[in-house]
GROMACS .gro file of C-alpha atoms in nm:
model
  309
    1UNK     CA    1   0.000   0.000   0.000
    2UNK     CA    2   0.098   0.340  -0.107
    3UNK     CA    3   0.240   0.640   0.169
    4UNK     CA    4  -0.025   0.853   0.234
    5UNK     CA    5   0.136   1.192   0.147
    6UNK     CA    6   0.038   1.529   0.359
    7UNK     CA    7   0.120   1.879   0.315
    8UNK     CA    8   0.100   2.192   0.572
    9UNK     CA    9  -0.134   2.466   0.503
   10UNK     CA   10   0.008   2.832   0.447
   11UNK     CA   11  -0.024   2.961   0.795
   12UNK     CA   12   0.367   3.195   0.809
   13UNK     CA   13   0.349   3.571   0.767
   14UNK     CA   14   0.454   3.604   0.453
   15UNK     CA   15   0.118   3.444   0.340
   16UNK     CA   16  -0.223   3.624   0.263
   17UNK     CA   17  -0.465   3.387   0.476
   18UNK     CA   18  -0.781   3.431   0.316
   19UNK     CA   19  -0.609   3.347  -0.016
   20UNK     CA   20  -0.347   3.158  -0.011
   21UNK     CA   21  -0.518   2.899   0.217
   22UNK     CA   22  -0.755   2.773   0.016
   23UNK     CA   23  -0.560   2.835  -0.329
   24UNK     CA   24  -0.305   2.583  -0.169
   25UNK     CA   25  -0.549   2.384  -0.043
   26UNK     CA   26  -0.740   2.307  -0.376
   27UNK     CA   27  -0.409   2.277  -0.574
   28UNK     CA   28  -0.292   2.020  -0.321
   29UNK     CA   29  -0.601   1.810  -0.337
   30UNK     CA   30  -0.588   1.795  -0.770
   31UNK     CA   31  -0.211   1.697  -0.740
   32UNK     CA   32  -0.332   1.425  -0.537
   33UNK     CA   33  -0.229   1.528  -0.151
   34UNK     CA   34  -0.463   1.276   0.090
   35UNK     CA   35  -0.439   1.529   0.350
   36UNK     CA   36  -0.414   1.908   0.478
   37UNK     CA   37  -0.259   2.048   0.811
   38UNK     CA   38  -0.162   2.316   1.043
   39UNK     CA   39   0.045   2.378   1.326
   40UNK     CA   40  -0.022   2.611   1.625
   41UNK     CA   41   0.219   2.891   1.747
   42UNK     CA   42   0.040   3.119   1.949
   43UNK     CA   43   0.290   3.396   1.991
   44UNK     CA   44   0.672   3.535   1.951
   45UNK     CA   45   0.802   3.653   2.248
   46UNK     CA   46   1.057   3.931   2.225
   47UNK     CA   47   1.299   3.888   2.392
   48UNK     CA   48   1.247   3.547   2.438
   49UNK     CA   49   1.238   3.445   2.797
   50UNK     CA   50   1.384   3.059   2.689
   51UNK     CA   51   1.544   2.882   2.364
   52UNK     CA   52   1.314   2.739   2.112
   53UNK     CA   53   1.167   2.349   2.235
   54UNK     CA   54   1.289   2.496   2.624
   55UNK     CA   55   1.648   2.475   2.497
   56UNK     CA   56   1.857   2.769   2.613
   57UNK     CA   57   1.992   2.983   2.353
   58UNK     CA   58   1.825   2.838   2.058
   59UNK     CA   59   1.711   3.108   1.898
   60UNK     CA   60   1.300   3.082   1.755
   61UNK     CA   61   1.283   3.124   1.420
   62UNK     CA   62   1.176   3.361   1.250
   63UNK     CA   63   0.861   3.198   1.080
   64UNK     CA   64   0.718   3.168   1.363
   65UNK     CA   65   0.615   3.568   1.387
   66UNK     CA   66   0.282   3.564   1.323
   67UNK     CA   67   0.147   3.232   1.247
   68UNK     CA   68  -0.231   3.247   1.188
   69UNK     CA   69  -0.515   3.064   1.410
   70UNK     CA   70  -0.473   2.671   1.313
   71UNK     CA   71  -0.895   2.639   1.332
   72UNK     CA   72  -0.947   2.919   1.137
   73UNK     CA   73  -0.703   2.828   0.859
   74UNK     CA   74  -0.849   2.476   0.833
   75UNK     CA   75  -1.192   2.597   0.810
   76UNK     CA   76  -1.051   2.825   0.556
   77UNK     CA   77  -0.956   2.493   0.390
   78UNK     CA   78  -1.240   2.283   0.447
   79UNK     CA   79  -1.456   2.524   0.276
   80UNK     CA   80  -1.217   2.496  -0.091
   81UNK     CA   81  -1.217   2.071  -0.096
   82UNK     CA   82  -1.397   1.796  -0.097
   83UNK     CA   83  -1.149   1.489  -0.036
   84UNK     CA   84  -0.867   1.606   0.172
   85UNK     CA   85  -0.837   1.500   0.531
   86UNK     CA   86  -0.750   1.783   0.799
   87UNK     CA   87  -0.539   1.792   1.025
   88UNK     CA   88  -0.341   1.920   1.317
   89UNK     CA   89   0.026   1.834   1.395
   90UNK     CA   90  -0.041   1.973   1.617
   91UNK     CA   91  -0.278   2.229   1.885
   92UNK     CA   92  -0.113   2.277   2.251
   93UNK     CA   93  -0.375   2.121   2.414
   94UNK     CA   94  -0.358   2.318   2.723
   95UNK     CA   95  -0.370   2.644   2.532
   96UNK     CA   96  -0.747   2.568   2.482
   97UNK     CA   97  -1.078   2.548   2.711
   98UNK     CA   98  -1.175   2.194   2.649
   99UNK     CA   99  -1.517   2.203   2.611
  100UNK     CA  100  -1.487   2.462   2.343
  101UNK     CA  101  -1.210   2.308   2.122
  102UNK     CA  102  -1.406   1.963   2.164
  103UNK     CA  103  -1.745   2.136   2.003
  104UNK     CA  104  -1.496   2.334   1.758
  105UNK     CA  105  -1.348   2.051   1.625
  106UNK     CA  106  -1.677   1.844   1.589
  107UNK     CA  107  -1.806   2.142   1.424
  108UNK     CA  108  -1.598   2.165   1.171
  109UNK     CA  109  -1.582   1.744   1.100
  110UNK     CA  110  -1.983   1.779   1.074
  111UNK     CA  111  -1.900   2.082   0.825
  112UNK     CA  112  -1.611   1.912   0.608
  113UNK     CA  113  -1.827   1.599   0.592
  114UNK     CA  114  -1.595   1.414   0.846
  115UNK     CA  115  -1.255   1.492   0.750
  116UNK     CA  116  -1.074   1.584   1.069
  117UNK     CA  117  -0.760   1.447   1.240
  118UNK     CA  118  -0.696   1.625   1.551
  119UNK     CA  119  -0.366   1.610   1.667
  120UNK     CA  120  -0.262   1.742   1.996
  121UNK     CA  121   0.053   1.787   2.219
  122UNK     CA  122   0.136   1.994   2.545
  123UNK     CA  123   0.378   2.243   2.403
  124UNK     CA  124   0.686   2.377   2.530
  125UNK     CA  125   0.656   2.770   2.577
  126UNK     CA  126   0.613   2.919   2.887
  127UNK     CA  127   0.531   3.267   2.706
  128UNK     CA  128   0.264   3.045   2.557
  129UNK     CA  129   0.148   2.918   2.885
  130UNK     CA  130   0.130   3.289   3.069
  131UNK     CA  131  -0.075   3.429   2.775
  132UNK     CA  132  -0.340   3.136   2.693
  133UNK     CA  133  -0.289   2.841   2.931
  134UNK     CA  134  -0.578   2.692   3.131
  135UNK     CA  135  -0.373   2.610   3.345
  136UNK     CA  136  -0.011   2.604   3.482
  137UNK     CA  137   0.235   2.486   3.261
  138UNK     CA  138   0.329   2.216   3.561
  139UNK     CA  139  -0.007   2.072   3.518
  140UNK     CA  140   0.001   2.021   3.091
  141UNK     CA  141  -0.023   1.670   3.095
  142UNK     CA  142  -0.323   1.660   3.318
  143UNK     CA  143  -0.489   1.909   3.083
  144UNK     CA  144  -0.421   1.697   2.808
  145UNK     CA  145  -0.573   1.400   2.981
  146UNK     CA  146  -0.869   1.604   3.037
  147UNK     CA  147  -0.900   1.728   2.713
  148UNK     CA  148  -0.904   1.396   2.530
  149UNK     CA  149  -1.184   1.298   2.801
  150UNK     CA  150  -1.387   1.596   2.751
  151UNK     CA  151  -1.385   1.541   2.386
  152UNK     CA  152  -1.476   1.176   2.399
  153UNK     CA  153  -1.747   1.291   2.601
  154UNK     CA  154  -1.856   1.585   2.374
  155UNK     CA  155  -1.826   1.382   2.055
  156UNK     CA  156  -2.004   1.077   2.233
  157UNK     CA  157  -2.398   1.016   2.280
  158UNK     CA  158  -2.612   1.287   2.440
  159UNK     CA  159  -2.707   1.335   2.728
  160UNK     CA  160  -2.317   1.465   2.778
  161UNK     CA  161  -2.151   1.492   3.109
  162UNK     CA  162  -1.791   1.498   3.251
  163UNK     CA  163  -1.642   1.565   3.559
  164UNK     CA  164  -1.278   1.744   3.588
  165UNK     CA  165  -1.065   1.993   3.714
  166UNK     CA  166  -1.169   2.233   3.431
  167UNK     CA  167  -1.480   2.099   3.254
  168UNK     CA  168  -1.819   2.056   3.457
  169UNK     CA  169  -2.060   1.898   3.219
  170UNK     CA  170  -2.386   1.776   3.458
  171UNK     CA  171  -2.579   1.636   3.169
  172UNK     CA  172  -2.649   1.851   2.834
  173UNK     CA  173  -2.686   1.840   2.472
  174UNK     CA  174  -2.383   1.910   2.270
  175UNK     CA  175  -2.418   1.912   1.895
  176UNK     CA  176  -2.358   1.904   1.655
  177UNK     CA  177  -2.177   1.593   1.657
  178UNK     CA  178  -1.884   1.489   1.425
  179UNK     CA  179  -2.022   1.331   1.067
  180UNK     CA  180  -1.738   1.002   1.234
  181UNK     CA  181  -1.542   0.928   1.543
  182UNK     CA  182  -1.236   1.190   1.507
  183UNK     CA  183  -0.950   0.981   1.546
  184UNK     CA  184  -0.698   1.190   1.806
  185UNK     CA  185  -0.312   1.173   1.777
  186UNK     CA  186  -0.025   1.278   2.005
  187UNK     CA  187   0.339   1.368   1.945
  188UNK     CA  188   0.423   1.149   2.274
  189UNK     CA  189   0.771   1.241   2.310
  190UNK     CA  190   0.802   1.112   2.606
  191UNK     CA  191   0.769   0.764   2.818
  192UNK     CA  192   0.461   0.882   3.021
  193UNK     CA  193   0.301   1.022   2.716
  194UNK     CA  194   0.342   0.688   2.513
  195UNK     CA  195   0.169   0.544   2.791
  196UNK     CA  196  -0.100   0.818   2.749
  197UNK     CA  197  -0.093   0.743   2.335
  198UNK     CA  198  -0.139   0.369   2.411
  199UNK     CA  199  -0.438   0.431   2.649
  200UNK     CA  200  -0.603   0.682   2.535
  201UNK     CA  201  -0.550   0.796   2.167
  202UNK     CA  202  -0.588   0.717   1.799
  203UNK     CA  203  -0.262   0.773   1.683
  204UNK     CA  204   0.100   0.895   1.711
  205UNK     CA  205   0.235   1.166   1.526
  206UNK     CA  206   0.695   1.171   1.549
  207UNK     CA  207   0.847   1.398   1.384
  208UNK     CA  208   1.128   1.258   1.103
  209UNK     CA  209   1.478   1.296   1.222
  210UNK     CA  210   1.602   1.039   1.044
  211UNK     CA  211   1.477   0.728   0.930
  212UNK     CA  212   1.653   0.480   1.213
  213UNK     CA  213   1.525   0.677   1.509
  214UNK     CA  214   1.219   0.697   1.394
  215UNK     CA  215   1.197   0.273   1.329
  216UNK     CA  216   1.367   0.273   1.679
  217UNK     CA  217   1.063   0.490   1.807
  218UNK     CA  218   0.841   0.271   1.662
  219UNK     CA  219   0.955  -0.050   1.788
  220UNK     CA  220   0.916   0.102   2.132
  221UNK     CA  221   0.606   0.228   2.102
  222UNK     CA  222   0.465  -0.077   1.939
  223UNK     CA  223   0.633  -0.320   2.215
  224UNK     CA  224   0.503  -0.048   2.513
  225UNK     CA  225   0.112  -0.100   2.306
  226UNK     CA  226   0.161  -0.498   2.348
  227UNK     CA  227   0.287  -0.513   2.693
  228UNK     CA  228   0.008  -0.298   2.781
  229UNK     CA  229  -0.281  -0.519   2.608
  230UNK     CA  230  -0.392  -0.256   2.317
  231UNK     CA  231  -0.571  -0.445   2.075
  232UNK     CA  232  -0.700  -0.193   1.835
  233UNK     CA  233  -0.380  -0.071   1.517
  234UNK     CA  234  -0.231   0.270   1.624
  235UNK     CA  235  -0.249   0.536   1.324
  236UNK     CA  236   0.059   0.694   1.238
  237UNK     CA  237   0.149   1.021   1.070
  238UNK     CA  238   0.512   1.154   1.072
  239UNK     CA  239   0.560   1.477   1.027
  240UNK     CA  240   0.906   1.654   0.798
  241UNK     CA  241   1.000   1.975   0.785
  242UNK     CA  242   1.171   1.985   0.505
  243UNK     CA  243   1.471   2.265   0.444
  244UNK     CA  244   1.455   2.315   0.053
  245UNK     CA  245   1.699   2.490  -0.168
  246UNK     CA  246   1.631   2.485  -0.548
  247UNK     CA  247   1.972   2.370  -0.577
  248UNK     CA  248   2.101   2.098  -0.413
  249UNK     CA  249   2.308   2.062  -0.088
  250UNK     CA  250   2.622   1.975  -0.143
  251UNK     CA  251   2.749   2.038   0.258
  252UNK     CA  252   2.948   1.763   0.406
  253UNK     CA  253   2.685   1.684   0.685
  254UNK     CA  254   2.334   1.704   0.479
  255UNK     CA  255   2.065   1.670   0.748
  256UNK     CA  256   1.778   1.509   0.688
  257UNK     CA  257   1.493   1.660   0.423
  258UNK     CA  258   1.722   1.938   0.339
  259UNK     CA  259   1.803   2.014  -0.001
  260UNK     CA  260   1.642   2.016  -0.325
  261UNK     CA  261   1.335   1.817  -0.443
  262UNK     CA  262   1.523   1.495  -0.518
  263UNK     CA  263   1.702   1.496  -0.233
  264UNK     CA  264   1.405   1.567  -0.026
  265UNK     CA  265   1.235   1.284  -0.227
  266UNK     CA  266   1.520   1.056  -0.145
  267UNK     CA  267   1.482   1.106   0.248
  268UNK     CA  268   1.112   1.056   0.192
  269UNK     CA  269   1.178   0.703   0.050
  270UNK     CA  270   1.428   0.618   0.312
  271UNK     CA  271   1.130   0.742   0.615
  272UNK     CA  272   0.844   0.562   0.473
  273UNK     CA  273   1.064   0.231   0.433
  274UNK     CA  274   0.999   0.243   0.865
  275UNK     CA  275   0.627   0.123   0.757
  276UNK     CA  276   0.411   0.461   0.865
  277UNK     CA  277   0.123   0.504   0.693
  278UNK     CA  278   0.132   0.854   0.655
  279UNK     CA  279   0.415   1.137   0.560
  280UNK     CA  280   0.319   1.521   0.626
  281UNK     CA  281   0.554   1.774   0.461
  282UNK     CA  282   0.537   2.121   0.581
  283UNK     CA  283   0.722   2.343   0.334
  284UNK     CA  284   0.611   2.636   0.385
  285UNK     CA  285   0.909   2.794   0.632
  286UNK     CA  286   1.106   2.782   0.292
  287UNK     CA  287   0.994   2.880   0.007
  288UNK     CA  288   0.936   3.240  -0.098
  289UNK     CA  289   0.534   3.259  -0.173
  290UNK     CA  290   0.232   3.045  -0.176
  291UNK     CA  291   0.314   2.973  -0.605
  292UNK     CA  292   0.667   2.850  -0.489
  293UNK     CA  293   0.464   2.621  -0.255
  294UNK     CA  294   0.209   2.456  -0.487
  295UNK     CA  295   0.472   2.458  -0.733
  296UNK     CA  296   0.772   2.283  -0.499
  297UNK     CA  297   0.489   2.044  -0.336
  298UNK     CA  298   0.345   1.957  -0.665
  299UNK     CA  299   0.724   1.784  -0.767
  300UNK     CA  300   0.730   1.630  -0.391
  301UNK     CA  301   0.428   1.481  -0.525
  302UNK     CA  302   0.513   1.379  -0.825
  303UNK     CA  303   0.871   1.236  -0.824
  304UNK     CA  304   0.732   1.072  -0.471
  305UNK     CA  305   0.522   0.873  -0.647
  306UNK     CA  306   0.758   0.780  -0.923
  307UNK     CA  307   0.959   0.636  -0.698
  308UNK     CA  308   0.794   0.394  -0.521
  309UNK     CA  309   0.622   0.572  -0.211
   0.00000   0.00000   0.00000
């Protein structure tokens, strides 16, 4: 069976949202994309107050100054196809009042005719966390927890109720409901959230550093779901961000998905050799202009397929 092939949604600065999103989006679906995503960056602290990913004196970069609403650009999106799945790789859970990202989200599944993959994570920034958290950033994994629940319970069978630190649903109606079960993913970085993934989730959504720690990754993470009883397949999407150049690379320590199209293509081949069903390529940090996009993701596509994937 064939790689599912993904592609991120215009969502950087140097973007016009309300046309760029769903030009990309529609030229995506003809060249044959199975799915459509965003990311979530909720602000750009200046000065920083910690490194980018909590690692001290990495800087952020600089595409992540003004990144638009991910809900609003997949709506955006939703409204210009028809076959595309959408998704998120992926909304800081803890960023969000559960109750209203759970009817959001089934909101927009009813609307897009139940295309929605909602991917979640706990984030990183404590600029983030000050501005929009719930709750303290000490406490992100319980908010994710609750989250999931809450949405379960939302997207579930009326009459709705839930009981948690946050959400206090006695009994209600909720609609509308999703058009299908929206399957839910998590990054799961660490050992306690693999546990979480295995439990309670869908999905798992890595990020491609290279194809043997991502097979490593996924050995664990498939041993962890046996030892733990898990019956039901786990969903995989991994997501590359890939570095392109119209020329190619020609440094002496190429990193992965950096350089041009063929040798993005030829990392691409290498990843989905691990077995994942799904690759999600988010270009947009370098090229110059949503044409540049279509155009670059277009020969992803293409040369993708021609070889194999």
């Amino acid at each position: 069976m064939a790689t599912r092939l993904g592609l991120g949604l215009p969502q950087n600065r140097q973007y016009d949202l309300g046309r760029d999103v769903p030009d990309v989006a529609r030229a995506a679906e003809r060249t044959g994309y199975d799915s459509l995503w965003v990311y979530e960056r909720a602000l750009f602290p200046e000065p920083a107050t910690q490194g980018l990913y909590g690692i001290e004196g990495l800087p952020w970069p600089d595409s992540y100054r003004g990144v638009a609403d991910p809900l609003v650009t997949l709506t955006l999106a939703a409204a210009a196809t028809e076959r595309a799945e959408l998704g998120t790789s992926v909304l800081v859970a803890p960023l969000h009042v559960p109750f209203q990202l759970a009817k959001a989200l089934a909101s927009l599944d009813a609307a897009s005719g139940g295309r929605v993959v909602a991917g979640f994570g706990t984030g990183w920034s404590l600029d983030e966390y000050a501005a929009a958290s719930v709750r303290p950033f000490e406490e992100r994994g319980q908010m994710l927890d609750e989250l999931i629940g809450v949405c379960r319970a939302v997207w579930g069978p009326d009459p709705v109720s839930y009981d948690g630190r946050v959400t206090k649903i006695a009994s209600a109606v909720v609609g509308p409901k999703p058009a299908r079960p929206i399957p839910i993913l998590l990054a799961a970085n660490t050992p306690r959230a693999r546990r979480r993934l295995v439990d309670h989730a869908d999905g798992w959504m890595p990020v491609g550093m290279g194809a043997e720690a991502v097979a490593a990754q996924w050995r664990q993470l498939q041993d962890l779901a046996a030892e733990r009883g898990r019956k039901e397949p786990i969903r995989t999407v991994l997501r590359v961000n890939p570095q392109y150049t119209a020329a190619a690379y020609d440094g002496p320590d190429r990193s992965p998905f950096q350089g041009n199209v063929d040798q993005i293509v030829e990392d691409l081949v290498a990843h989905a050799e691990v077995g994942l069903e799904e690759i999600l390529l988010d270009l947009q940090s370098t090229v110059r202009d949503a044409q540049e996009l279509k155009d670059v993701a277009a020969q992803v596509y293409e040369r993708a397929r021609a070889a194999g994937i």
